[in-house]
Structures are given as structure tokens and as C-alpha cells.
Coordinates of C-alpha atoms in Angstrom, one line a residue:
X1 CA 37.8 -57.7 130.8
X2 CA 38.2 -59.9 133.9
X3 CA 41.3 -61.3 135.4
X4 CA 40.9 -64.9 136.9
X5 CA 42.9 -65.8 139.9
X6 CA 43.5 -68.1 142.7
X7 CA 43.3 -66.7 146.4
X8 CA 44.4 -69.4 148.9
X9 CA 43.9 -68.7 152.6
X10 CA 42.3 -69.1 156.1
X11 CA 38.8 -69.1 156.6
X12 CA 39.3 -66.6 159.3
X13 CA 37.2 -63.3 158.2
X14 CA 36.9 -64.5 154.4
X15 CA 33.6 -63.3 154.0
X16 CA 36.2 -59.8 153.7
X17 CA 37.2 -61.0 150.5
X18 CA 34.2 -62.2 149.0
X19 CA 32.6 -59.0 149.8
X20 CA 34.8 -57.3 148.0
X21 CA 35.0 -59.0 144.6
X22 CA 31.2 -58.5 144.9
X23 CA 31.7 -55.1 145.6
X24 CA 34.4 -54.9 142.3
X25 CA 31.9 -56.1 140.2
X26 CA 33.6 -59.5 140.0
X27 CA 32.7 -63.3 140.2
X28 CA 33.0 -66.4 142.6
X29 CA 33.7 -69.0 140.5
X30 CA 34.6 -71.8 143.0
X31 CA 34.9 -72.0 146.4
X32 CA 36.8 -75.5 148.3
X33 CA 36.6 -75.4 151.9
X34 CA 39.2 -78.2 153.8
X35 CA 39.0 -77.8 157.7
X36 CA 40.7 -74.5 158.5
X37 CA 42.1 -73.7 154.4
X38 CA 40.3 -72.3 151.9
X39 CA 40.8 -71.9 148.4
X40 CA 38.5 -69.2 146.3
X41 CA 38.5 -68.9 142.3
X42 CA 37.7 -65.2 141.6
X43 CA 37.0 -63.0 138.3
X44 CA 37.7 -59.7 138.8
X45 CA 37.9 -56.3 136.8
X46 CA 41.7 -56.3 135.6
X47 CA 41.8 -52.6 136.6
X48 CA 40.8 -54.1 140.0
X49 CA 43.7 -56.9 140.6
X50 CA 46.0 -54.8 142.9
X51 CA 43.2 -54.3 145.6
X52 CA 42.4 -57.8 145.9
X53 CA 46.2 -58.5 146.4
X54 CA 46.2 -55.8 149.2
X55 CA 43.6 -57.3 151.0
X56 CA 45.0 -61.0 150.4
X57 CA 47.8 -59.8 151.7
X58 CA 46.1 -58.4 154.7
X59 CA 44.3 -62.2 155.5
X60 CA 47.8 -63.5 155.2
X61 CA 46.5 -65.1 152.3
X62 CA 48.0 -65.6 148.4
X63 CA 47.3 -65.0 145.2
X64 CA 48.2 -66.2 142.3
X65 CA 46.7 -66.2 138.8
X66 CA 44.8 -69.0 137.2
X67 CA 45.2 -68.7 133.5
X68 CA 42.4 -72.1 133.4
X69 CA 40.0 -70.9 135.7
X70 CA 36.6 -71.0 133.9
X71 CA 37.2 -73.7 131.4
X72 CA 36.5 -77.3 131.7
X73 CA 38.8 -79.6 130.6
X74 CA 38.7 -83.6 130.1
X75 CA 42.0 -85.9 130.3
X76 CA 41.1 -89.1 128.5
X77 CA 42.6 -92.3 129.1
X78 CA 41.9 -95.4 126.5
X79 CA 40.8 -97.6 129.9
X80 CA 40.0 -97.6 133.1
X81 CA 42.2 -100.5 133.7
X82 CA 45.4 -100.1 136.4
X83 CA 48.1 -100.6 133.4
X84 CA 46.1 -96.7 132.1
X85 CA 45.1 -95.5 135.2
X86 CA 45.5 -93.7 137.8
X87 CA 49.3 -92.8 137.7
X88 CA 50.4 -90.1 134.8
X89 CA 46.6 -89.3 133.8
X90 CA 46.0 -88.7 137.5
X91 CA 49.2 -86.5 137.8
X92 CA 48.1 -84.6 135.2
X93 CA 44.4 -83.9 136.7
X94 CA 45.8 -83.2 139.8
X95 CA 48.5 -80.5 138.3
X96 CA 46.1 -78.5 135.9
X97 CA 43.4 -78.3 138.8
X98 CA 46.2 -75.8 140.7
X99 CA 46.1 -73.7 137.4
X100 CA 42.4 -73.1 137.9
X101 CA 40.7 -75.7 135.4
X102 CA 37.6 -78.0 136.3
X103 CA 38.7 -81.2 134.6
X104 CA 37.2 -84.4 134.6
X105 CA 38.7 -87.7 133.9
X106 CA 37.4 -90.5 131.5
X107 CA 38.1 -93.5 130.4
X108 CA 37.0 -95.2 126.8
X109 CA 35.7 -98.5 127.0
X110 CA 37.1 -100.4 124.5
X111 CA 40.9 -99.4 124.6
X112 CA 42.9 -102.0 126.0
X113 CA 44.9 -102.6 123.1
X114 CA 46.2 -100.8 119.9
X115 CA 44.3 -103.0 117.9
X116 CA 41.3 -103.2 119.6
X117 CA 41.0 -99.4 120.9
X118 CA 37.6 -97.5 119.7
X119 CA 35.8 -95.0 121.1
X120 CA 32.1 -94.3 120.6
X121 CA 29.8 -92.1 119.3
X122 CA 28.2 -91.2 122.8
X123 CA 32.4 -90.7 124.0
X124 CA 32.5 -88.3 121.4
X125 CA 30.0 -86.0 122.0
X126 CA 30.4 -86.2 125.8
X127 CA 34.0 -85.1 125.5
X128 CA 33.3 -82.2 122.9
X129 CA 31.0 -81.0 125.8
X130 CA 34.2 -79.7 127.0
X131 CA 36.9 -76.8 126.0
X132 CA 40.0 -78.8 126.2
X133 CA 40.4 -82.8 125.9
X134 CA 44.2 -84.2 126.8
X135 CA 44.3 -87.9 125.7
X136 CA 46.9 -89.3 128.2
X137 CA 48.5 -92.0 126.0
X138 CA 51.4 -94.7 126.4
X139 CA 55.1 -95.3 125.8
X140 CA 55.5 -95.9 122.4
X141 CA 55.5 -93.7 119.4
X142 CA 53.6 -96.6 116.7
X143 CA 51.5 -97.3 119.4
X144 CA 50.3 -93.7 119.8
X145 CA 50.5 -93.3 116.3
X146 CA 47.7 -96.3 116.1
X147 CA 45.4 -94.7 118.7
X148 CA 44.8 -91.8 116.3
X149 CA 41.4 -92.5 115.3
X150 CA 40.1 -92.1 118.7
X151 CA 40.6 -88.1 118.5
X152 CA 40.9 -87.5 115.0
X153 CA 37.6 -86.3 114.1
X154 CA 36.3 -84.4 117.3
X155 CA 35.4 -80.7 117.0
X156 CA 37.4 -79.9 119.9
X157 CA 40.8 -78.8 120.7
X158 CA 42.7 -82.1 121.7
X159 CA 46.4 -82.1 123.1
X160 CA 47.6 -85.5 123.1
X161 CA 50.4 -87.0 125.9
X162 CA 53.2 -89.3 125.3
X163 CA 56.2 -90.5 126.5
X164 CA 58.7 -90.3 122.9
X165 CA 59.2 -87.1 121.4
X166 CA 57.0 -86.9 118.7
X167 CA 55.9 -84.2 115.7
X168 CA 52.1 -83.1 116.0
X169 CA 52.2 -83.5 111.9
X170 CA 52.2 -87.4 112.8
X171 CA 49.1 -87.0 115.0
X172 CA 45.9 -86.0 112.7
X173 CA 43.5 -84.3 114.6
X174 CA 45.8 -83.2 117.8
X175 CA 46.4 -79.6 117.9
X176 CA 49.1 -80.4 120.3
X177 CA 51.6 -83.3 121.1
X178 CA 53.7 -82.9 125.1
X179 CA 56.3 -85.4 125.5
X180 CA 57.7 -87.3 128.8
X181 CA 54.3 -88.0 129.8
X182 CA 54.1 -92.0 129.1
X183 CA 52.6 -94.7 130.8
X184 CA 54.3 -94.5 134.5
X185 CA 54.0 -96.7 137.2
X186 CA 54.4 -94.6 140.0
X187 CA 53.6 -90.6 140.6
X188 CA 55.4 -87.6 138.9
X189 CA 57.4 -86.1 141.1
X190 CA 60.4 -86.1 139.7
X191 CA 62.4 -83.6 137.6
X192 CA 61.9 -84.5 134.3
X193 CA 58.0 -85.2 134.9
X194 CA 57.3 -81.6 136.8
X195 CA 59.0 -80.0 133.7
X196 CA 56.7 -82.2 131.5
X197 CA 53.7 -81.0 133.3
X198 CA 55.0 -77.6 133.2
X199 CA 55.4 -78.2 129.6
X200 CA 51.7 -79.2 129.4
X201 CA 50.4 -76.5 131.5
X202 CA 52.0 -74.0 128.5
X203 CA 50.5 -75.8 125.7
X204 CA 46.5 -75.8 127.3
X205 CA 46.9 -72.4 128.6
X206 CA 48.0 -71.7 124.7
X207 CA 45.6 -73.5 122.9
X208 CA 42.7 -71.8 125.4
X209 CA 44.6 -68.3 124.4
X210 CA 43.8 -69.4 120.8
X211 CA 40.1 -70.3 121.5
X212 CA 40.0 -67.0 123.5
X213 CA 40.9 -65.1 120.4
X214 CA 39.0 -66.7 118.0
X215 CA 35.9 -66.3 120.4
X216 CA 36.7 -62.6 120.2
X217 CA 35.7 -62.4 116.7
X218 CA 32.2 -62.9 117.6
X219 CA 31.7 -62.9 121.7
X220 CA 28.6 -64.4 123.6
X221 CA 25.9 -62.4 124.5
X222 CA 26.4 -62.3 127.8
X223 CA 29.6 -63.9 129.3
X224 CA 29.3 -67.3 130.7
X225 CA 30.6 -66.4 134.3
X226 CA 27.7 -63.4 134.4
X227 CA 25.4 -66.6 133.6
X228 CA 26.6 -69.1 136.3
X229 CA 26.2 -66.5 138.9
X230 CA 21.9 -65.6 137.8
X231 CA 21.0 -69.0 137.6
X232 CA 22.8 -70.1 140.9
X233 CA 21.0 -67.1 142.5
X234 CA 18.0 -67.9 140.5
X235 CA 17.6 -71.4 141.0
X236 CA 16.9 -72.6 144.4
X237 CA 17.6 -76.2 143.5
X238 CA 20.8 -75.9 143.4
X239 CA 21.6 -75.6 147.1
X240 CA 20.8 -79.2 146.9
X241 CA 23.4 -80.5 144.5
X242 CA 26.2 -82.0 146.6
X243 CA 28.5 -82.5 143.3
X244 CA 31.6 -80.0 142.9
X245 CA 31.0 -77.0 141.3
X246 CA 27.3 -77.3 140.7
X247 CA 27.0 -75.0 138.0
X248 CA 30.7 -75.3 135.9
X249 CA 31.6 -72.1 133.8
X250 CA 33.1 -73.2 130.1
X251 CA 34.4 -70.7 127.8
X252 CA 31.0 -70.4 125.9
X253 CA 28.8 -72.0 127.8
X254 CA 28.3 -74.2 131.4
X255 CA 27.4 -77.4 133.1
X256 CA 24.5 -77.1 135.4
X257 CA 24.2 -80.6 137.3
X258 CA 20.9 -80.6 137.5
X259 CA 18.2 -83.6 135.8
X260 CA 17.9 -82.1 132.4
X261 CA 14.1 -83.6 132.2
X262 CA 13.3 -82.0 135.4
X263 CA 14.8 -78.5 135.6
X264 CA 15.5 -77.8 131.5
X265 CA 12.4 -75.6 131.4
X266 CA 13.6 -73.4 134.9
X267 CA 17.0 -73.1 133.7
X268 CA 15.9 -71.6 130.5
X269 CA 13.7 -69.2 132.6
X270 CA 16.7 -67.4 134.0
X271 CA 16.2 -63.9 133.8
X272 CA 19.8 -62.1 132.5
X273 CA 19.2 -58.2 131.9
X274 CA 16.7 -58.3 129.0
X275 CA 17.0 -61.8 128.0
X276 CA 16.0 -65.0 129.4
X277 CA 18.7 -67.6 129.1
X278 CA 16.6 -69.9 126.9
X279 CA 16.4 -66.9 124.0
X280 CA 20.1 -66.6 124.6
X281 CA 21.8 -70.2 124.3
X282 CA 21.1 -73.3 123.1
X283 CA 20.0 -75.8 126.0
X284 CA 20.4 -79.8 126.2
X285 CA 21.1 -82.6 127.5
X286 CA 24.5 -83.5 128.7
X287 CA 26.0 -86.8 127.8
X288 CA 27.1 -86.6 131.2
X289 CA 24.6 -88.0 134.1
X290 CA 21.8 -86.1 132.1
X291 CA 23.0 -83.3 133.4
X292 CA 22.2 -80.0 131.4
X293 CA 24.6 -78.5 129.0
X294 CA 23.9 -74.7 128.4
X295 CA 25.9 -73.4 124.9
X296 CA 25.7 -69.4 124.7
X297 CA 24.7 -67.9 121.0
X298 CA 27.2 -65.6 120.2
X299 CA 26.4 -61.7 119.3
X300 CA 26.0 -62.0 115.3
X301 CA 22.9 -64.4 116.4
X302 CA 20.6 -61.2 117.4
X303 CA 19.4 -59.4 114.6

């Protein structure tokens, strides 16, 4: 079992640390570089937690623990207009991103009004691509009540944002409803809106707890962090991509920004002990940028 955490620091004799999760056995899942800071997402052998926070601690750097790390996440507005974007579904991007998630934000293209709102097939699959959808919604409770078709039949955890208090029964399809989150005009910064993102950051990290567990029935093969570090060693290509993240680890599969059309056949080529990734997932095309979308089979699928 592996422990994800955040190590935030100078870049001032990192390599130290990144050595040493290597030698643990563990995983660089991110790295974000910003002039003289640097902030690393590790995996790392839970037995193996305290010496990574003695040498933190000898960079004069932190850690902390990042309960999302490994997981990508969308937050869904019903526009990209200014009345839906960018204040409370930016806020919200911004604050699960310290937790450790990848998120991306997305906005429908016919939601401008409760009684025009709609979201289409492609929306769909693109945002069941990922582990965790939050649909950012508005200020009033008939209005959100309205807007239920546009998650109510995805296959994918959804947690759905408001501004009334509302009961989750009243929201078909959302595993999850978080409060004080409404249409804002202006940033979160306030009381009330930290403790509804707090609030938030409780009900992803549970819902990711329950998809955890459930996934422990019946694991992947191999786990998806193993994967993202063979085919970024594996495929050259990669050093190439200038996108964040360039191969994103999900919980049972990844993202690997590459041209599906081009590079399908070398990603399914990665070697991983016995297997070859292709005989081990199920590899296609992303709805996003024709990117390519790696699923891992789970253990019951080798006979």
C-alpha cells in the first residue's frame, strides 16, 4: 500500500528527495517547478512515510498528505459564460488542486438557462473519462433541482455544488450535494466559503474512499501509478509534450496526452513485468484532444 503526499520546498539539493522515493520503491507523480519553489506529488511505501518527513525536514521543506493525489477530477460548469465562470467553479479548482487532485474544468455548451440547459452525448463520455465530476451549480434550489438531467445518468460519481441547503434525495444521480457554494461574484475567501470548500474537500475525499474500496474487491493488475512511470520511461515522445502532467494517473487507469492515432500502437507496447500494457487494459481514444485514455482490466480478467 502506498501513501500519497505533498512535499513542498526549495529546489536547492531536491534531486535528495527524489532519490530517495526511488530508492523506497515509491513514485513521482507530479513535479511543478515556479522560480526558486517546488512542489513534488510522491507515492511512497506507508511503512516508509517517516523517512521522507526526516529528510523534508532536513531541505527545510513540508509535507503534508494528499488524500486526491492520483485521481483526476472534473468541476463542470453549465457555461462558459462570465455569469458561470470563473468565480466559485474556479475557487473550487484552485482549492482541490492543494489536496493533490489533477482536475480539469469544463463547461457545457448549451446551459445558459434552466430551460434551455443540455448536455451532450460527447460531454458525457468525456467527463466519465474521469474519477470524480463536481457540477458547480447556481443559487437557487428549483433551479438546481431543473439542471438534474445533465448528471443524472452518467456512470460516474458526481457531487453537485449549490448555494441552498439541499437533500441529495432531491438530486437523482448525485452521490453528493455541498452547500454554500452558489453562483458568487467575487473569490472565496471568506469564512463561510473556506468552510464550504473544506466541506467539499470531505465529501470527494469520501466518495474516492468509497471507490477505493469497492476497487478493492477486484484490484487492477498492475496499479496505475506503476503504469505511468513504464510508459513515461518507455516512451520517448513524451519529453515532448509541454501539457501538465503528460501522462495523468486515475484510479484505474491514465491519461497519456499523446495523438491517439499516432502513438496508440506504442503505448500498448509498454512492457510492465510479464505483460504488455495493451494485454492488460483497454486502450482508446479520449474525448479529450484525441488524447489516449488507458482503462486497466482488473485481476478476475486473467484466467
Amino acid at each position: 500500500m502506498y501513501e500519497t503526499l505533498t512535499y513542498a520546498g526549495g529546489v536547492h539539493k531536491h534531486e535528495e528527495i527524489t532519490e530517495l522515493i526511488e530508492d523506497l520503491g515509491g513514485f513521482l507523480l507530479q513535479e511543478n517547478m515556479l522560480q526558486m519553489d517546488l512542489v513534488l506529488t510522491l507515492a511512497v511505501p506507508i511503512e516508509d512515510v517517516d523517512k521522507v518527513k526526516e529528510k523534508a525536514k532536513e531541505l527545510k521543506g513540508t509535507i503534508k498528505v494528499a488524500p486526491m493525489a492520483g485521481t483526476e477530477i472534473a468541476i463542470v460548469s453549465p457555461t462558459l459564460a462570465r455569469h458561470h465562470l470563473p468565480h466559485s467553479a474556479c475557487d473550487i479548482s484552485e482549492y482541490l488542486r492543494r489536496f493533490g487532485a489533477k482536475d480539469n474544468m469544463i463547461g457545457l455548451a448549451r446551459g445558459a438557462g434552466k430551460g434551455i440547459s443540455r448536455i451532450s452525448e460527447d460531454e458525457k463520455r468525456l467527463l466519465e473519462e474521469h474519477d470524480v465530476v463536481v457540477f458547480a451549480l447556481g443559487s437557487f434550489q428549483q433551479c438546481i433541482k431543473d439542471k438534474v438531467h445533465l448528471f443524472q445518468d452518467l456512470d460516474v460519481p458526481v457531487i453537485v455544488t449549490g448555494a441552498p441547503d439541499m437533500d441529495v434525495k432531491d438530486l437523482p444521480g448525485a452521490d453528493a450535494y455541498v452547500g454554500g457554494l452558489g453562483r458568487i461574484p467575487r473569490r472565496l475567501k471568506r469564512g463561510d466559503d473556506i468552510r464550504a470548500l473544506r466541506r467539499l474537500v470531505k465529501t470527494v475525499e469520501q466518495v474516492l474512499d468509497e471507490r477505493r474500496r469497492d476497487m478493492s474487491q477486484d484490484p487492477p493488475i498492475v496499479p496505475s501509478i506503476m503504469v505511468k512511470t513504464e510508459i513515461e520511461n518507455q516512451v520517448p515522445a513524451l519529453e515532448e509534450v509541454y501539457s501538465p502532467t503528460p501522462v495523468t494517473s486515475q484510479l484505474d487507469g491514465l491519461r497519456v496526452k499523446l495523438n491517439y492515432d499516432q502513438y496508440k500502437d506504442k503505448i500498448s507496447q509498454v512492457k510492465i513485468y510479464k505483460y504488455t500494457l495493451g494485454d492488460i487494459s483497454e486502450i482508446s481514444k479520449s474525448k479529450m484532444y484525441d488524447y489516449i485514455l488507458v482503462k486497466l482490466l482488473p485481476e478476475s480478467s486473467i484466467i
